[in-house]
Amino acid sequence: MAQPTPLVHEYRGNVLDLTHYGHLCVVDAASRVRFAVGDPDVSVYYRSASKPLQALPVIRRRLDRMYGLTEEETVIFAGSHAGEAFHLSVLESILEKTGLSEDALVMNPAVPAHPRANEQRIRDGLPPRKLYHNCAGKHLALMLLQRALGAEVRDYWKPDAPAQEEVRRVILQMSECGHTDLGIDGCGVPVFAVPLWGIAAAFLNLAAPERIPDPSLREAAVRFAPRMHRYPLMMRGTGYLCSLLNEDPNVVAKGGANGVYGFALKKEKLGVAFKFTDGTEGSWALVILEVLRALGCLSEDTRRRLEGLHPFVIRNDNGTVAGARKTAFTVSV
């Protein structure tokens, strides 16, 4: 197995202060690894990067239509929402339409990830609640699937639950893998590990669903992926990378905890996945900008949005520029 390779250098002044190691790969339409840094076969947990895949069984079974869910409401199934007011409105609407109970969510109550949303919660004197958890949308999708399969809704989180078994099959199909290792995610449900190239392949299948052999899964991806572009704020929230990146109609993208990210390019039919072995997330935008530039796929609008996150600059607590980030690899395909 190849060792992790430097992906990003961080400089404090003129001195190299940190090096973030990891793995990165690019997969083409023939499911070949066209480019790799580190080891494309390294086993990586999807974490929340799996959410767009986990939404597909709900769409495939047309549960969205059964309950009259809007497209915007279904996109939060694939997102890691930041707890802004419009996220809570969508989640509460899903509860009302489906008859699901917030109490049945397995995670503990949380607070909004978006600082201003949490400040407003505090001003309003509102307590933590389960719907504030960034994974609430995914959990509601799993609960709907569990109920559609005739099983006890409150058991949706268990590894042997019918909903989890169906999700696992979809993960394997989309990742073009024969096996996935299971762990427990931060929110309490199973989390899936596949080779890094499998994550790249899965996002390519989302972006180019004609590649998916299963007709019903293919049709679900055809219907669902464009919604991520129409309602990108449901993927994370105001000013966050996942939402900004999905504003690009050529890019399908989602990140996960501890430094994993997957995205794909529709026109070029390329899938990309990378993992920082130290779990850093602050350099995601920097790596994505470098990959998109090297592939000749960086639109002016996407460049502007991602550079607006200031991925090159390190500031101290006073807002003063203290250093810089630079990519440590060169893409060639």
Coordinates of C-alpha atoms in Angstrom, one line a residue:
M1 CA 0.0 0.0 0.0
A2 CA 1.3 3.4 -1.0
Q3 CA 2.0 5.8 1.9
P4 CA 0.0 9.1 2.3
T5 CA 1.5 11.9 0.2
P6 CA 1.7 15.6 0.9
L7 CA -1.5 17.3 -0.4
V8 CA -1.2 20.8 1.2
H9 CA 1.6 22.8 2.8
E10 CA 0.8 25.5 5.4
Y11 CA 3.3 28.3 5.9
R12 CA 3.5 30.6 8.9
G13 CA 5.4 33.6 7.6
N14 CA 8.0 32.1 5.3
V15 CA 8.5 28.9 7.3
L16 CA 6.8 25.6 6.4
D17 CA 4.7 25.0 9.5
L18 CA 2.3 22.1 8.7
T19 CA 2.1 19.4 6.0
H20 CA -1.3 17.8 5.4
Y21 CA -0.9 14.3 4.0
G22 CA -3.5 12.2 2.2
H23 CA -4.7 10.3 -0.8
L24 CA -6.4 11.6 -4.0
C25 CA -7.5 9.9 -7.2
V26 CA -9.3 10.7 -10.4
V27 CA -11.5 8.0 -12.1
D28 CA -12.6 8.1 -15.7
A29 CA -15.7 6.9 -17.6
A30 CA -14.2 3.5 -18.0
S31 CA -13.8 3.2 -14.2
R32 CA -10.0 3.5 -14.5
V33 CA -7.8 5.4 -12.1
R34 CA -6.4 8.1 -14.4
F35 CA -4.4 9.9 -11.7
A36 CA -3.5 9.2 -8.1
V37 CA -1.6 10.8 -5.3
G38 CA -0.9 8.3 -2.4
D39 CA -3.0 5.1 -2.6
P40 CA -6.3 5.0 -4.6
D41 CA -6.9 1.5 -3.0
V42 CA -6.8 2.8 0.6
S43 CA -10.0 2.0 2.5
V44 CA -11.9 5.2 3.4
Y45 CA -15.1 5.8 5.4
Y46 CA -17.5 7.8 3.4
R47 CA -18.8 9.6 6.5
S48 CA -21.4 12.2 5.3
A49 CA -20.1 12.0 1.7
S50 CA -22.4 9.0 1.3
K51 CA -25.6 11.1 1.9
P52 CA -26.4 11.7 -1.8
L53 CA -26.2 7.9 -2.3
Q54 CA -28.2 7.1 0.8
A55 CA -31.0 9.4 -0.5
L56 CA -31.4 7.3 -3.7
P57 CA -33.5 4.4 -2.2
V58 CA -36.1 6.9 -1.1
I59 CA -36.3 8.3 -4.6
R60 CA -36.2 4.9 -6.2
R61 CA -39.2 3.8 -4.2
R62 CA -40.9 7.1 -5.0
L63 CA -41.5 7.8 -1.4
D64 CA -41.1 11.5 -2.1
R65 CA -44.2 11.4 -4.3
M66 CA -46.1 9.2 -1.9
Y67 CA -45.8 11.9 0.8
G68 CA -46.0 14.9 -1.4
L69 CA -42.4 16.0 -0.6
T70 CA -41.0 18.9 -2.7
E71 CA -37.7 18.6 -4.5
E72 CA -36.2 21.0 -2.0
E73 CA -37.3 18.8 0.9
T74 CA -35.7 15.7 -0.7
V75 CA -32.3 17.4 -1.1
I76 CA -31.9 17.8 2.6
F77 CA -31.8 14.0 2.7
A78 CA -28.4 14.3 1.0
G79 CA -27.2 17.3 2.9
S80 CA -25.4 18.1 6.2
H81 CA -27.5 21.1 7.1
A82 CA -26.1 23.9 9.3
G83 CA -29.3 24.5 11.2
E84 CA -30.4 27.7 9.5
A85 CA -34.1 28.8 9.8
F86 CA -34.9 27.6 6.2
H87 CA -33.4 24.1 7.1
L88 CA -35.6 23.8 10.1
S89 CA -38.6 24.8 8.1
V90 CA -37.9 22.1 5.5
L91 CA -37.3 19.4 8.2
E92 CA -40.5 20.3 10.1
S93 CA -42.5 20.2 6.8
I94 CA -41.2 16.7 6.2
L95 CA -42.3 15.6 9.7
E96 CA -45.7 17.1 9.1
K97 CA -46.2 15.4 5.7
T98 CA -44.9 12.0 6.7
G99 CA -46.1 11.7 10.2
L100 CA -42.6 10.9 11.4
S101 CA -41.6 11.9 15.0
E102 CA -38.5 13.9 15.9
D103 CA -38.4 11.9 19.1
A104 CA -37.6 8.7 17.0
L105 CA -34.4 10.2 15.7
V106 CA -31.5 8.3 17.3
M107 CA -29.0 11.2 17.8
N108 CA -28.9 13.4 20.9
P109 CA -30.2 17.0 20.7
A110 CA -27.7 19.4 19.1
V111 CA -27.4 23.1 18.3
P112 CA -27.1 24.7 14.8
A113 CA -23.6 24.5 13.2
H114 CA -24.1 27.9 11.6
P115 CA -22.9 30.5 14.2
R116 CA -25.5 33.1 13.4
A117 CA -28.3 30.5 13.5
N118 CA -27.1 29.3 16.9
E119 CA -26.8 32.9 18.2
Q120 CA -30.4 33.4 17.1
R121 CA -31.5 30.2 18.9
I122 CA -29.8 31.5 22.1
R123 CA -31.5 34.9 21.8
D124 CA -34.9 33.2 21.3
G125 CA -34.3 31.0 24.4
L126 CA -34.7 27.8 22.4
P127 CA -33.2 24.5 23.7
P128 CA -31.1 22.1 21.7
R129 CA -33.1 19.7 19.6
K130 CA -32.5 16.7 17.4
L131 CA -33.5 18.5 14.2
Y132 CA -30.6 20.8 14.6
H133 CA -28.2 17.9 14.1
N134 CA -26.6 18.2 10.6
C135 CA -27.5 14.6 9.8
A136 CA -31.2 14.9 10.6
G137 CA -32.2 14.9 6.9
K138 CA -30.4 11.6 6.3
H139 CA -32.0 10.1 9.3
L140 CA -35.5 11.1 8.2
A141 CA -34.8 9.4 4.8
L142 CA -33.7 6.3 6.6
M143 CA -36.9 6.3 8.7
L144 CA -39.1 6.6 5.6
L145 CA -37.2 3.7 4.0
Q146 CA -37.5 1.6 7.1
R147 CA -41.3 2.2 7.3
A148 CA -41.7 1.4 3.5
L149 CA -39.9 -1.9 4.1
G150 CA -42.4 -2.9 6.8
A151 CA -40.0 -2.7 9.7
E152 CA -40.1 -0.8 13.1
V153 CA -39.2 2.8 12.3
R154 CA -37.3 3.3 15.6
D155 CA -34.9 0.5 14.6
Y156 CA -33.8 2.3 11.5
W157 CA -30.3 3.0 12.8
K158 CA -29.4 -0.7 13.6
P159 CA -26.8 -2.3 11.3
D160 CA -29.2 -5.2 10.5
A161 CA -32.2 -3.0 9.9
P162 CA -33.8 -3.5 6.5
A163 CA -33.2 0.2 5.7
Q164 CA -29.5 -0.1 6.4
E165 CA -29.2 -3.3 4.3
E166 CA -30.8 -1.6 1.3
V167 CA -28.6 1.4 1.7
R168 CA -25.5 -0.8 1.9
R169 CA -26.5 -2.5 -1.4
V170 CA -26.9 0.9 -3.0
I171 CA -23.5 2.0 -1.7
L172 CA -21.9 -1.1 -3.2
Q173 CA -23.6 -0.6 -6.5
M174 CA -22.7 3.1 -6.8
S175 CA -19.2 2.5 -5.6
E176 CA -18.7 -0.4 -8.0
C177 CA -17.3 -2.5 -5.1
G178 CA -18.0 -6.0 -3.9
H179 CA -17.4 -5.3 -0.2
T180 CA -17.7 -2.5 2.3
D181 CA -16.5 -2.4 5.9
L182 CA -19.0 -1.1 8.5
G183 CA -18.3 1.3 11.4
I184 CA -20.5 3.6 13.5
D185 CA -20.8 7.2 12.3
G186 CA -20.9 10.2 14.6
C187 CA -24.7 10.4 14.4
G188 CA -25.2 6.8 15.4
V189 CA -25.9 5.0 12.2
P190 CA -23.7 2.7 10.2
V191 CA -20.9 4.2 8.1
F192 CA -19.4 2.6 5.1
A193 CA -15.7 2.2 4.0
V194 CA -14.7 1.4 0.4
P195 CA -11.5 2.0 -1.6
L196 CA -11.0 5.7 -2.3
W197 CA -11.4 5.0 -6.0
G198 CA -14.9 3.6 -5.2
I199 CA -16.0 7.0 -3.8
A200 CA -14.8 8.7 -6.9
A201 CA -16.7 6.2 -9.0
A202 CA -19.8 6.7 -7.0
F203 CA -19.8 10.4 -7.6
L204 CA -19.2 9.8 -11.2
N205 CA -22.2 7.6 -11.3
L206 CA -24.3 10.4 -9.7
A207 CA -23.0 12.8 -12.3
A208 CA -23.3 10.4 -15.3
P209 CA -26.2 8.1 -14.2
E210 CA -26.3 6.4 -17.6
R211 CA -23.3 4.4 -16.3
I212 CA -25.5 2.7 -13.6
P213 CA -26.5 -0.8 -14.7
D214 CA -29.6 -1.1 -12.4
P215 CA -32.5 0.6 -14.3
S216 CA -34.4 1.7 -11.1
L217 CA -31.3 3.0 -9.4
R218 CA -30.3 4.8 -12.6
E219 CA -33.7 6.4 -12.9
A220 CA -33.5 7.6 -9.3
A221 CA -30.1 9.2 -9.9
V222 CA -31.4 10.9 -13.1
R223 CA -34.3 12.4 -11.1
F224 CA -32.3 13.3 -7.9
A225 CA -28.9 14.7 -8.9
P226 CA -30.3 17.8 -10.7
R227 CA -32.1 18.7 -7.5
M228 CA -28.8 19.2 -5.7
H229 CA -28.1 22.0 -8.2
R230 CA -31.5 23.6 -7.9
Y231 CA -31.4 23.7 -4.1
P232 CA -27.7 23.7 -3.1
L233 CA -28.4 25.4 0.2
M234 CA -29.9 22.2 1.4
M235 CA -26.6 20.5 0.9
R236 CA -25.0 22.5 3.8
G237 CA -26.0 26.2 4.1
T238 CA -25.0 29.8 3.5
G239 CA -21.4 30.2 2.7
Y240 CA -20.3 26.6 3.0
L241 CA -18.3 24.7 0.4
C242 CA -20.7 21.9 -0.4
S243 CA -23.5 24.4 -1.2
L244 CA -21.2 26.7 -3.2
L245 CA -19.8 23.8 -5.2
N246 CA -23.2 22.3 -6.1
E247 CA -24.2 25.7 -7.5
D248 CA -22.0 24.6 -10.5
P249 CA -24.3 22.6 -12.8
N250 CA -21.3 20.6 -14.0
V251 CA -20.3 19.4 -10.5
V252 CA -21.9 17.0 -8.1
A253 CA -20.2 17.1 -4.7
K254 CA -20.4 16.2 -1.0
G255 CA -17.9 16.1 1.8
G256 CA -17.7 14.1 5.0
A257 CA -16.2 14.3 8.4
N258 CA -12.4 13.8 9.0
G259 CA -11.2 15.1 5.7
V260 CA -13.0 13.0 3.0
Y261 CA -14.5 14.6 -0.1
G262 CA -16.0 13.3 -3.3
F263 CA -17.1 15.1 -6.5
A264 CA -17.6 14.5 -10.1
L265 CA -17.7 16.4 -13.4
K266 CA -20.7 15.8 -15.7
K267 CA -19.4 16.9 -19.1
E268 CA -15.9 15.4 -18.6
K269 CA -17.2 12.2 -16.9
L270 CA -14.5 12.3 -14.3
G271 CA -14.9 11.3 -10.6
V272 CA -12.6 12.7 -7.9
A273 CA -12.1 11.7 -4.3
F274 CA -9.6 12.6 -1.7
K275 CA -8.9 12.0 2.0
F276 CA -6.7 14.0 4.4
T277 CA -5.2 11.5 6.8
D278 CA -5.2 14.1 9.6
G279 CA -8.8 14.8 9.1
T280 CA -8.4 18.5 8.2
E281 CA -11.2 20.2 6.3
G282 CA -9.9 23.7 6.0
S283 CA -8.0 22.8 2.8
W284 CA -10.8 21.2 1.0
A285 CA -11.5 24.2 -1.3
L286 CA -7.8 24.6 -2.0
V287 CA -7.5 21.0 -3.3
I288 CA -10.7 21.2 -5.3
L289 CA -9.6 24.4 -7.0
E290 CA -6.3 22.8 -7.9
V291 CA -7.9 19.7 -9.4
L292 CA -10.5 21.7 -11.3
R293 CA -7.9 24.0 -12.7
A294 CA -5.6 21.1 -13.7
L295 CA -8.5 19.3 -15.4
G296 CA -9.5 22.5 -17.3
C297 CA -13.0 22.4 -15.7
L298 CA -12.9 25.4 -13.4
S299 CA -15.7 27.9 -14.4
E300 CA -15.3 31.5 -13.5
D301 CA -18.3 31.5 -11.2
T302 CA -17.0 28.4 -9.3
R303 CA -13.6 30.0 -9.0
R304 CA -15.0 33.1 -7.6
R305 CA -17.3 31.3 -5.1
L306 CA -14.5 29.0 -3.9
E307 CA -11.9 31.7 -3.7
G308 CA -14.4 33.7 -1.6
L309 CA -13.7 31.1 1.1
H310 CA -10.1 32.4 1.2
P311 CA -8.6 28.9 1.1
F312 CA -5.0 30.3 0.4
V313 CA -4.9 32.5 3.5
I314 CA -4.2 31.7 7.1
R315 CA -5.4 34.4 9.6
N316 CA -4.8 34.6 13.3
D317 CA -7.4 35.3 15.9
N318 CA -7.3 39.0 15.2
G319 CA -8.0 38.6 11.5
T320 CA -4.4 39.4 10.5
V321 CA -2.8 37.4 7.7
A322 CA -0.3 35.1 9.3
G323 CA 0.5 32.6 6.6
A324 CA -0.6 30.8 3.5
R325 CA -1.7 27.4 2.2
K326 CA -0.3 25.9 -1.0
T327 CA -1.1 22.6 -2.7
A328 CA 1.8 20.1 -2.7
F329 CA 0.8 18.0 -5.7
T330 CA 0.3 18.4 -9.5
V331 CA -2.5 16.7 -11.4
S332 CA -1.8 15.2 -14.8
V333 CA -4.3 13.0 -16.6

